[in-house]
XYZ file of C-alpha atoms in Angstrom:
534
model
C -10.168 -25.645 -48.330
C -9.495 -23.154 -51.155
C -6.164 -21.352 -51.175
C -7.827 -17.894 -51.108
C -9.819 -18.864 -48.010
C -6.724 -20.127 -46.175
C -4.894 -16.889 -47.000
C -7.851 -14.800 -45.802
C -8.059 -16.807 -42.564
C -4.314 -16.397 -41.958
C -4.599 -12.640 -42.564
C -7.494 -12.320 -40.107
C -5.596 -14.306 -37.462
C -2.532 -12.089 -37.907
C -4.697 -8.963 -37.621
C -6.300 -10.260 -34.412
C -2.877 -11.132 -32.981
C -1.654 -7.576 -33.590
C -4.772 -6.080 -31.998
C -4.404 -8.385 -28.993
C -0.764 -7.302 -28.636
C -1.832 -3.650 -28.611
C -4.543 -4.428 -26.033
C -1.999 -6.049 -23.723
C 0.272 -3.011 -23.986
C -2.615 -0.694 -23.106
C -3.719 -2.804 -20.137
C -0.188 -2.725 -18.763
C 0.082 0.993 -19.400
C -3.109 1.653 -17.420
C -1.882 -0.505 -14.504
C -4.897 -2.752 -15.046
C -3.784 -5.486 -12.645
C -4.885 -6.984 -9.352
C -2.836 -4.520 -7.302
C -3.784 -1.524 -9.421
C -7.487 -2.328 -9.351
C -7.394 -3.098 -5.637
C -5.695 0.200 -4.942
C -8.295 2.090 -6.987
C -11.336 0.469 -5.378
C -10.077 -0.040 -1.846
C -10.747 -3.084 0.362
C -14.426 -2.423 1.156
C -15.550 -1.778 -2.419
C -13.445 -4.742 -3.612
C -15.143 -6.995 -1.042
C -18.577 -5.746 -2.109
C -17.725 -6.427 -5.757
C -16.693 -9.962 -4.813
C -20.198 -10.367 -3.348
C -21.735 -9.216 -6.637
C -22.447 -5.633 -5.512
C -20.974 -2.997 -7.808
C -22.372 0.257 -6.354
C -19.474 0.804 -3.858
C -16.968 0.124 -6.653
C -18.714 2.571 -8.977
C -18.513 5.286 -6.300
C -14.774 4.676 -5.921
C -13.948 5.367 -9.586
C -12.174 8.498 -10.781
C -11.400 9.809 -14.297
C -8.218 7.779 -14.822
C -7.720 5.276 -17.661
C -7.692 2.519 -15.022
C -11.125 3.641 -13.799
C -12.468 3.663 -17.364
C -11.300 0.076 -17.904
C -12.730 -0.970 -14.544
C -16.101 0.581 -15.372
C -16.213 -1.113 -18.768
C -14.699 -4.541 -18.219
C -15.224 -5.235 -14.502
C -18.469 -3.423 -13.680
C -19.956 -4.108 -17.132
C -21.058 -0.532 -17.809
C -20.721 1.455 -21.072
C -18.135 4.205 -21.596
C -17.806 7.027 -24.071
C -15.502 6.494 -27.097
C -13.240 9.410 -26.125
C -12.805 7.923 -22.636
C -11.952 4.517 -24.096
C -9.511 6.048 -26.578
C -7.643 7.622 -23.642
C -7.674 4.313 -21.740
C -6.656 2.227 -24.789
C -4.510 4.648 -26.841
C -2.803 1.955 -28.937
C -5.808 -0.298 -29.564
C -8.411 2.503 -29.732
C -12.174 2.134 -29.826
C -12.291 0.644 -33.378
C -9.753 -1.986 -32.310
C -11.821 -2.916 -29.274
C -14.882 -3.254 -31.512
C -12.912 -5.400 -33.994
C -11.826 -7.744 -31.175
C -15.428 -8.178 -30.043
C -14.831 -6.540 -26.663
C -17.449 -3.784 -27.022
C -20.417 -2.797 -29.148
C -20.230 0.233 -31.473
C -22.038 2.338 -28.833
C -19.429 1.543 -26.154
C -21.227 -1.187 -24.195
C -19.147 -4.157 -23.015
C -19.552 -7.546 -24.659
C -17.029 -9.389 -22.474
C -15.913 -9.246 -18.880
C -12.138 -8.733 -18.748
C -10.383 -8.549 -15.427
C -6.949 -9.058 -13.895
C -6.020 -12.352 -12.282
C -3.086 -13.230 -10.048
C -2.015 -16.561 -8.574
C 1.045 -18.343 -7.221
C 2.054 -21.856 -8.240
C 5.255 -23.896 -8.065
C 6.743 -21.888 -10.935
C 6.103 -18.548 -9.247
C 3.536 -15.773 -9.591
C 1.317 -15.243 -12.621
C -0.392 -11.962 -13.471
C -2.857 -12.435 -16.297
C -6.021 -10.916 -17.736
C -8.960 -13.290 -18.142
C -11.916 -12.634 -20.441
C -15.279 -14.320 -19.977
C -18.934 -13.552 -20.576
C -20.720 -10.829 -18.630
C -22.457 -12.045 -15.484
C -26.133 -11.632 -14.647
C -25.477 -8.371 -12.772
C -24.011 -6.733 -15.882
C -26.550 -8.347 -18.217
C -29.552 -7.500 -16.074
C -31.130 -10.883 -16.754
C -30.500 -14.637 -16.544
C -27.411 -16.076 -18.188
C -27.706 -17.505 -21.715
C -27.162 -21.237 -22.221
C -23.781 -20.745 -23.934
C -22.419 -18.508 -21.138
C -18.645 -18.823 -20.673
C -17.788 -18.580 -17.006
C -14.775 -16.693 -15.722
C -12.518 -17.658 -12.830
C -14.701 -18.818 -9.937
C -14.326 -20.781 -6.734
C -14.142 -24.151 -8.485
C -11.481 -22.791 -10.862
C -9.215 -21.616 -8.059
C -9.775 -24.878 -6.177
C -8.595 -26.961 -9.128
C -5.704 -24.594 -9.832
C -4.431 -25.140 -6.285
C -4.577 -28.916 -6.805
C -2.547 -29.054 -10.024
C 0.633 -31.063 -9.507
C 3.780 -29.138 -10.442
C 5.378 -32.079 -12.242
C 7.019 -31.413 -15.615
C 5.290 -33.408 -18.367
C 5.374 -33.645 -22.130
C 1.678 -33.289 -22.969
C -1.334 -32.364 -20.818
C -5.072 -32.280 -21.479
C -7.526 -29.723 -20.121
C -10.922 -31.362 -20.488
C -13.722 -28.776 -20.700
C -11.468 -25.741 -20.757
C -14.104 -23.006 -20.414
C -12.283 -19.667 -20.309
C -8.966 -21.534 -20.499
C -7.610 -20.796 -17.025
C -6.637 -24.416 -16.232
C -4.976 -24.876 -19.632
C -2.908 -21.743 -19.053
C -1.751 -22.986 -15.653
C -1.014 -26.436 -17.095
C 1.051 -24.778 -19.831
C 3.524 -23.700 -17.137
C 4.384 -27.345 -16.409
C 3.662 -29.119 -19.712
C 5.628 -28.849 -22.941
C 2.328 -28.955 -24.818
C -1.332 -28.636 -23.750
C -4.461 -29.674 -25.609
C -7.650 -27.979 -24.368
C -11.105 -29.198 -25.390
C -14.625 -27.903 -24.922
C -18.065 -28.611 -26.360
C -18.698 -24.859 -26.607
C -17.385 -23.068 -29.693
C -17.721 -19.779 -27.811
C -15.599 -21.121 -24.930
C -12.886 -22.204 -27.379
C -12.807 -18.718 -28.907
C -12.603 -16.966 -25.533
C -9.995 -19.383 -24.165
C -7.863 -18.906 -27.285
C -8.155 -15.131 -26.872
C -7.031 -15.395 -23.227
C -4.002 -17.479 -24.135
C -2.997 -15.010 -26.835
C -3.555 -11.980 -24.610
C -1.232 -13.426 -21.981
C 1.446 -14.717 -24.349
C 0.781 -18.425 -23.671
C 1.707 -20.153 -26.909
C 1.873 -23.886 -26.154
C -1.888 -24.622 -26.049
C -3.889 -26.211 -28.869
C -7.663 -25.734 -28.633
C -10.077 -28.327 -30.011
C -13.872 -28.365 -30.239
C -15.721 -31.480 -29.064
C -17.449 -33.294 -26.217
C -15.321 -34.760 -23.419
C -12.639 -37.074 -24.894
C -13.986 -37.170 -28.463
C -11.325 -34.795 -29.904
C -8.431 -36.828 -28.407
C -9.514 -40.486 -28.546
C -6.327 -41.731 -30.205
C -3.915 -39.768 -27.994
C -2.273 -40.344 -24.610
C -1.569 -37.768 -21.938
C 0.787 -37.463 -18.997
C -1.565 -35.139 -17.123
C -5.318 -34.638 -17.442
C -6.954 -31.686 -15.700
C -10.681 -31.135 -15.670
C -13.290 -28.950 -14.046
C -15.994 -30.819 -15.975
C -19.650 -29.752 -16.249
C -20.474 -31.813 -13.172
C -23.548 -29.952 -11.893
C -26.432 -32.392 -11.558
C -29.259 -30.863 -13.616
C -32.747 -32.271 -14.290
C -33.316 -33.309 -17.898
C -36.432 -31.122 -17.943
C -37.157 -28.844 -20.895
C -38.240 -26.189 -18.413
C -34.713 -25.812 -17.017
C -31.944 -24.016 -18.928
C -29.016 -26.362 -19.510
C -25.865 -24.273 -19.250
C -22.951 -25.596 -21.297
C -20.362 -24.573 -18.700
C -21.875 -26.644 -15.894
C -24.298 -29.244 -17.294
C -22.758 -32.285 -18.958
C -26.021 -33.561 -20.419
C -26.080 -36.731 -18.273
C -28.641 -38.015 -15.805
C -27.518 -37.511 -12.214
C -23.783 -37.728 -11.638
C -23.250 -39.592 -14.899
C -20.712 -37.110 -16.294
C -18.199 -37.999 -13.566
C -18.794 -41.691 -14.206
C -18.216 -41.153 -17.939
C -14.951 -39.300 -17.330
C -13.695 -41.940 -14.874
C -14.535 -44.795 -17.247
C -12.550 -43.196 -20.107
C -9.469 -42.026 -18.244
C -7.473 -45.241 -18.364
C -7.610 -45.226 -22.162
C -6.226 -41.671 -22.515
C -3.653 -41.640 -19.712
C -0.089 -42.615 -20.531
C 1.544 -45.069 -18.089
C 2.215 -43.040 -14.955
C -0.173 -40.334 -16.168
C -2.270 -38.493 -13.578
C -5.779 -37.041 -13.825
C -7.009 -34.353 -11.442
C -10.645 -33.295 -11.513
C -13.557 -31.958 -9.511
C -16.916 -33.648 -9.229
C -20.305 -34.162 -7.623
C -21.697 -37.520 -6.531
C -25.114 -38.520 -5.283
C -26.201 -40.059 -1.984
C -29.238 -42.214 -1.363
C -29.662 -43.495 -4.922
C -32.203 -46.226 -5.623
C -31.215 -49.214 -7.724
C -28.066 -49.686 -9.770
C -26.853 -46.078 -9.699
C -23.266 -46.987 -10.496
C -24.126 -48.322 -13.927
C -22.271 -51.520 -13.005
C -24.381 -54.670 -13.125
C -22.332 -56.259 -10.332
C -23.415 -53.602 -7.844
C -26.932 -52.791 -6.787
C -26.688 -49.752 -4.536
C -29.305 -49.745 -1.785
C -31.297 -46.720 -0.707
C -29.347 -44.357 1.586
C -26.175 -45.417 -0.177
C -22.904 -43.635 0.512
C -21.819 -41.372 -2.350
C -18.122 -41.710 -1.601
C -18.480 -45.489 -1.543
C -20.173 -45.317 -4.949
C -17.107 -43.495 -6.261
C -14.851 -46.169 -4.790
C -16.828 -48.927 -6.493
C -16.812 -47.073 -9.792
C -13.058 -46.506 -9.748
C -12.276 -50.032 -8.526
C -13.178 -51.337 -11.990
C -10.678 -49.122 -13.792
C -7.293 -50.321 -12.546
C -6.350 -46.754 -11.601
C -4.698 -45.450 -8.468
C -7.272 -43.303 -6.694
C -7.295 -40.592 -4.066
C -10.733 -39.007 -3.623
C -11.463 -36.305 -1.067
C -15.015 -35.258 -0.285
C -15.016 -31.632 0.859
C -18.719 -30.913 1.235
C -22.200 -32.439 1.300
C -25.433 -30.576 0.608
C -29.072 -31.522 0.939
C -30.873 -31.686 -2.397
C -32.837 -28.586 -1.407
C -29.732 -26.483 -0.781
C -28.054 -27.890 -3.886
C -30.994 -26.917 -6.102
C -31.188 -23.412 -4.627
C -27.452 -22.868 -5.119
C -27.408 -23.733 -8.813
C -30.681 -22.008 -9.695
C -29.273 -18.784 -8.216
C -25.982 -19.423 -10.051
C -27.741 -18.903 -13.383
C -29.167 -15.561 -12.258
C -32.758 -16.697 -11.681
C -34.397 -14.535 -9.022
C -37.009 -15.737 -6.492
C -40.411 -15.840 -8.133
C -42.499 -18.085 -10.333
C -39.641 -19.217 -12.582
C -37.442 -19.935 -9.588
C -40.198 -22.042 -7.997
C -40.807 -23.977 -11.221
C -37.104 -24.742 -11.584
C -36.910 -25.703 -7.911
C -39.764 -28.147 -8.364
C -38.118 -29.703 -11.428
C -34.858 -30.184 -9.514
C -36.561 -31.799 -6.524
C -38.699 -34.017 -8.782
C -35.541 -35.234 -10.530
C -33.813 -36.079 -7.240
C -36.946 -37.727 -5.820
C -37.387 -39.924 -8.903
C -33.965 -41.444 -8.247
C -34.148 -41.413 -4.441
C -31.322 -38.874 -4.065
C -31.094 -37.224 -0.649
C -27.733 -35.414 -0.707
C -24.954 -34.416 -3.107
C -21.249 -34.580 -2.318
C -18.513 -32.409 -3.800
C -14.818 -33.128 -3.881
C -11.520 -33.734 -5.637
C -10.393 -36.813 -7.550
C -6.757 -37.699 -8.258
C -6.471 -40.774 -10.482
C -3.344 -42.317 -11.953
C -2.595 -45.040 -14.465
C 0.154 -47.090 -12.791
C 3.426 -47.286 -14.647
C 4.446 -50.483 -12.862
C 2.859 -53.308 -10.916
C 2.136 -53.223 -7.210
C -0.778 -52.453 -4.913
C -3.046 -49.673 -6.110
C -3.505 -46.508 -4.105
C -7.043 -46.407 -2.712
C -7.727 -43.419 -0.458
C -11.321 -42.219 -0.040
C -11.710 -39.672 2.708
C -13.884 -36.840 3.942
C -12.170 -33.642 4.930
C -14.051 -30.386 5.578
C -11.415 -28.511 7.585
C -9.546 -25.470 6.178
C -6.608 -26.393 3.959
C -3.053 -25.120 4.153
C -0.180 -24.615 1.727
C 0.269 -25.981 -1.790
C -2.133 -28.831 -2.482
C -0.443 -29.597 -5.803
C 2.923 -30.260 -4.203
C 1.200 -32.209 -1.417
C -0.655 -34.365 -3.952
C 2.545 -35.216 -5.778
C 4.273 -36.003 -2.465
C 1.460 -38.379 -1.472
C 1.681 -40.277 -4.766
C 5.469 -40.503 -4.420
C 5.138 -41.696 -0.825
C 2.637 -44.365 -1.854
C 5.073 -45.637 -4.486
C 7.904 -45.680 -1.951
C 5.807 -47.619 0.560
C 4.700 -50.086 -2.111
C 8.368 -50.812 -2.865
C 9.344 -51.417 0.792
C 8.125 -54.327 2.880
C 7.779 -54.126 6.661
C 11.331 -55.299 7.351
C 12.702 -52.612 5.051
C 10.428 -50.033 6.644
C 11.724 -50.579 10.169
C 15.305 -50.491 8.888
C 14.663 -47.035 7.429
C 15.556 -43.681 8.978
C 12.926 -40.931 8.922
C 12.672 -37.236 9.681
C 9.596 -35.304 10.762
C 8.326 -32.858 8.130
C 9.065 -29.236 8.945
C 5.381 -28.236 9.037
C 4.423 -30.813 11.697
C 3.759 -29.759 15.287
C 2.673 -31.689 18.351
C -0.093 -30.788 20.788
C -0.429 -32.315 24.266
C -3.436 -31.916 26.524
C -3.387 -32.603 30.254
C -6.022 -32.889 32.926
C -5.138 -30.487 35.743
C -2.579 -32.095 38.040
C -1.906 -35.113 35.808
C 1.685 -36.009 34.970
C 0.874 -37.725 31.669
C -1.056 -36.222 28.731
C -4.661 -37.242 28.174
C -4.356 -36.638 24.426
C -1.506 -36.150 21.955
C -2.099 -34.841 18.425
C 0.270 -34.377 15.500
C -0.753 -31.520 13.194
C 0.355 -30.623 9.681
C 0.625 -26.990 8.745
C 0.540 -27.480 4.959
C -1.322 -29.643 2.468
C -4.577 -30.862 3.945
C -3.536 -29.652 7.428
C -4.373 -33.046 8.856
C -4.406 -33.916 12.541
C -3.379 -37.351 13.852
C -4.287 -38.484 17.375
C -1.414 -40.686 18.567
C -0.571 -42.657 21.667
C 2.369 -42.024 23.965
C 4.582 -44.670 22.347
C 4.035 -43.490 18.762
C 4.481 -39.849 19.793
C 7.833 -40.777 21.330
C 8.872 -42.677 18.190
C 7.927 -39.801 15.886
C 9.640 -37.285 18.165
C 12.926 -39.189 17.890
C 12.856 -39.362 14.062
C 15.689 -36.986 13.180
C 17.217 -39.022 10.342
C 20.084 -40.473 12.373
C 18.508 -43.688 13.691
C 16.504 -46.427 12.035
C 12.889 -46.902 13.037
C 13.889 -50.215 14.609
C 16.513 -48.545 16.802
C 14.065 -45.871 17.925
C 11.340 -48.408 18.687
C 13.817 -50.458 20.689
C 14.734 -47.467 22.834
C 11.104 -46.409 23.321
C 10.040 -49.960 24.180
C 12.743 -50.187 26.832
C 11.763 -46.794 28.268
C 8.060 -47.705 28.438
C 8.760 -51.298 29.515
C 7.106 -52.792 26.436
C 8.030 -55.727 24.205
C 9.927 -54.353 21.198
C 8.380 -56.666 18.617
C 4.892 -56.067 20.003
C 5.361 -52.300 19.771
C 6.626 -52.525 16.189
C 3.596 -54.568 15.191
C 1.247 -52.116 16.917
C 2.525 -48.927 15.294
C 3.523 -50.106 11.814
C 0.158 -49.370 10.169
C 0.118 -45.896 11.699
C 3.707 -45.277 10.603
C 2.776 -46.159 7.026
C -0.082 -43.657 7.179
C 2.239 -40.967 8.531
C 4.687 -41.650 5.712
C 1.981 -41.625 3.022
C 0.509 -38.332 4.249
C 3.894 -36.627 4.592
C 4.303 -36.406 8.362
C 7.352 -38.674 8.215
C 9.866 -38.350 5.380
C 12.108 -41.254 4.419
C 15.826 -40.519 4.333
C 17.596 -41.376 1.037
C 19.470 -44.408 2.417
C 18.376 -47.449 4.396
C 20.397 -48.001 7.535
C 21.960 -51.277 8.564
C 20.790 -53.313 11.511
C 17.456 -54.316 10.009
C 14.961 -55.559 12.588
C 12.549 -58.386 11.972
C 8.841 -57.582 11.913
C 6.755 -60.347 13.470
C 3.831 -61.716 11.466
C 0.427 -60.361 12.453
């Protein structure tokens, strides 16, 4: 690269940085934040806007600089230059044009809106730019559309573990929101995307919000980082299952270019090679049900018709040597799935919608797919030997609390359990987690409960049906007595054999420890009891 070109590029970057700094000052000065915008619009207009309806929001606007910015960047409507100059006094209209935010006639080019979230490091208040949606555009989205913060984004953000790491990877960064969150826990973040436009917008967002420890690289999946290792990989990959039909628009932000759920398989197969020992990957994904033939891509497994999608994920991951915790949150019929993603691109009911719908259903039918599952994957390259974590579960209930902290706690609990045999387990003292409550149900007039349930208030808000004996054991776990001592007392009270009771509840106790209902005290008590062989 010629010296003059490098100097020109450096000058342009410095000019952009100064303009972005002025933009940030103006946005703060106009109170262009979540609270400010919410106060301007009110709850009803804000709710309508969340549903994609901007008329109530437009009626709530006044002549303030905040209203001008809301009209331009949130509602996607043009403003007059004199209005914008009042709203952005430092940047001014020419500066907004130079940054690519608006056209010379005052029409918006980008959506720019406030964003607020809470993670383990506290509250963030950012501004996130993305491409205009179909409401603002008035037509279907273009193929290179860069999506803003949506439901999948906030889902993955809530899952991110708050562990401090040296280097993290955001695979398929999009508008950069996951990379920015990861930058709060990682010393350095590398963010990749196949879309040059996404890289530009994500870099702009990082600069606008003063996030300086992210390096952006252009390329498909792991191609830009093949020789590197990461402590944390985060990805909201383009997992949407899209027919390889020329009729259908293939959006870069959601379509990975694979047949079926192949993009998730490709990511899983490559993770072990890019994760450092002990490194964790957290991602979202879709997987297919009812696939004919060898849908896993593994010659050893021929998946029969009406196959279980979650089981297919288990078989895929079993060949990697990774710890795995996969949670399926939702299943959709192929019809509902197709309708959802055709509407997502802005296609309205009509001939084009019907043609796309037919292409989607033809694609699913050709491979015998009947349903599509959606969920979260947490995968880890073990740092040491020992049994691998293998949790594959379905959970559709509402969630509670910080999922990132809960995920880290589950991995830590698995490691602790792997390091303690049954004899050590019963010699251990436990306490009940502070968010756990107990429910008892009685038939009228009965002295004893017909059902006892332990419930978590945080994490996955799980419920655990337990018997009388286990409920009594858990209730006595206050950190002062070993499990063996508690079981001995409960066995005597219920007139049961102590060793038999230990053998009966040990598997359930391990599950309660792994899921965070029971917390191990730092020290193991003396008086270790012997666990009989099963």
